Amino acid sequence: RFTTWLHAVASNSARSTYRSLKRRAAERPTDELPPYADPRTTSVIAGSRLDLLEALETVGATHPELVEPLVLRDVQE
């Protein structure tokens, strides 16, 4: 079936990417690491939240009446 094949392809691709990232992390010397972790690269949720806050600041500067409904919608989700 197509869905079984697609699942196998996606699983193999995810495993391959994981192994590649793991290898790349092992090859990287620790003295090159930044002094702090950037949430945008360590967590998709935290990065999305920071992007949302920056966008709200931009919208708030031009249309302050839109900020509250957008925040309430984000909190609801």
CSV table of C-alpha atoms in Angstrom, one decimal:
chain,number,residue,atom,x,y,z
A,1,ARG,CA,0.0,0.0,0.0
A,2,PHE,CA,1.0,3.6,-0.6
A,3,THR,CA,0.7,4.7,3.0
A,4,THR,CA,2.9,1.8,4.2
A,5,TRP,CA,5.5,2.8,1.7
A,6,LEU,CA,5.3,6.5,2.5
A,7,HIS,CA,5.7,5.7,6.3
A,8,ALA,CA,8.8,3.6,5.6
A,9,VAL,CA,10.3,6.4,3.4
A,10,ALA,CA,9.6,9.0,6.1
A,11,SER,CA,11.0,6.9,8.9
A,12,ASN,CA,14.1,6.1,7.0
A,13,SER,CA,14.6,9.8,6.1
A,14,ALA,CA,14.1,10.8,9.8
A,15,ARG,CA,16.6,8.2,10.9
A,16,SER,CA,19.1,9.3,8.3
A,17,THR,CA,18.8,13.0,9.3
A,18,TYR,CA,19.1,12.1,13.0
A,19,ARG,CA,22.3,10.1,12.4
A,20,SER,CA,23.7,12.9,10.2
A,21,LEU,CA,23.0,15.5,12.9
A,22,LYS,CA,24.4,13.2,15.6
A,23,ARG,CA,27.6,12.7,13.6
A,24,ARG,CA,27.9,16.5,12.9
A,25,ALA,CA,27.5,17.2,16.6
A,26,ALA,CA,30.2,14.7,17.5
A,27,GLU,CA,32.6,16.3,15.0
A,28,ARG,CA,32.1,19.8,16.3
A,29,PRO,CA,34.7,20.9,18.9
A,30,THR,CA,33.2,22.2,22.2
A,31,ASP,CA,35.2,25.4,22.1
A,32,GLU,CA,33.2,26.6,19.1
A,33,LEU,CA,29.9,26.4,21.0
A,34,PRO,CA,28.2,29.7,21.8
A,35,PRO,CA,28.1,30.8,25.4
A,36,TYR,CA,24.3,30.5,25.5
A,37,ALA,CA,21.7,28.5,23.6
A,38,ASP,CA,19.5,30.3,21.2
A,39,PRO,CA,15.9,29.3,21.8
A,40,ARG,CA,15.1,29.6,18.1
A,41,THR,CA,17.5,26.8,17.3
A,42,THR,CA,17.0,24.6,20.3
A,43,SER,CA,13.2,24.5,20.5
A,44,VAL,CA,10.7,25.0,17.7
A,45,ILE,CA,8.0,26.1,20.2
A,46,ALA,CA,10.2,28.6,21.9
A,47,GLY,CA,11.4,30.0,18.6
A,48,SER,CA,7.9,30.3,17.3
A,49,ARG,CA,6.9,32.1,20.5
A,50,LEU,CA,9.8,34.6,20.1
A,51,ASP,CA,8.8,35.1,16.4
A,52,LEU,CA,5.2,35.8,17.5
A,53,LEU,CA,6.3,38.3,20.2
A,54,GLU,CA,8.4,40.2,17.7
A,55,ALA,CA,5.5,40.2,15.2
A,56,LEU,CA,3.2,41.5,17.9
A,57,GLU,CA,5.6,44.3,18.7
A,58,THR,CA,5.6,45.3,15.0
A,59,VAL,CA,1.8,45.1,14.7
A,60,GLY,CA,1.4,47.0,18.0
A,61,ALA,CA,3.4,49.9,16.7
A,62,THR,CA,1.0,50.5,13.8
A,63,HIS,CA,-2.3,48.8,14.9
A,64,PRO,CA,-2.4,48.6,18.7
A,65,GLU,CA,-6.1,47.6,18.6
A,66,LEU,CA,-5.1,44.2,17.0
A,67,VAL,CA,-2.6,43.1,19.6
A,68,GLU,CA,-5.1,42.0,22.3
A,69,PRO,CA,-7.2,39.7,20.0
A,70,LEU,CA,-4.0,38.1,18.6
A,71,VAL,CA,-2.6,37.4,22.0
A,72,LEU,CA,-5.9,35.9,23.2
A,73,ARG,CA,-6.1,33.7,20.1
A,74,ASP,CA,-2.5,32.5,20.7
A,75,VAL,CA,-3.3,31.8,24.4
A,76,GLN,CA,-6.4,29.9,23.5
A,77,GLU,CA,-4.5,27.6,21.1
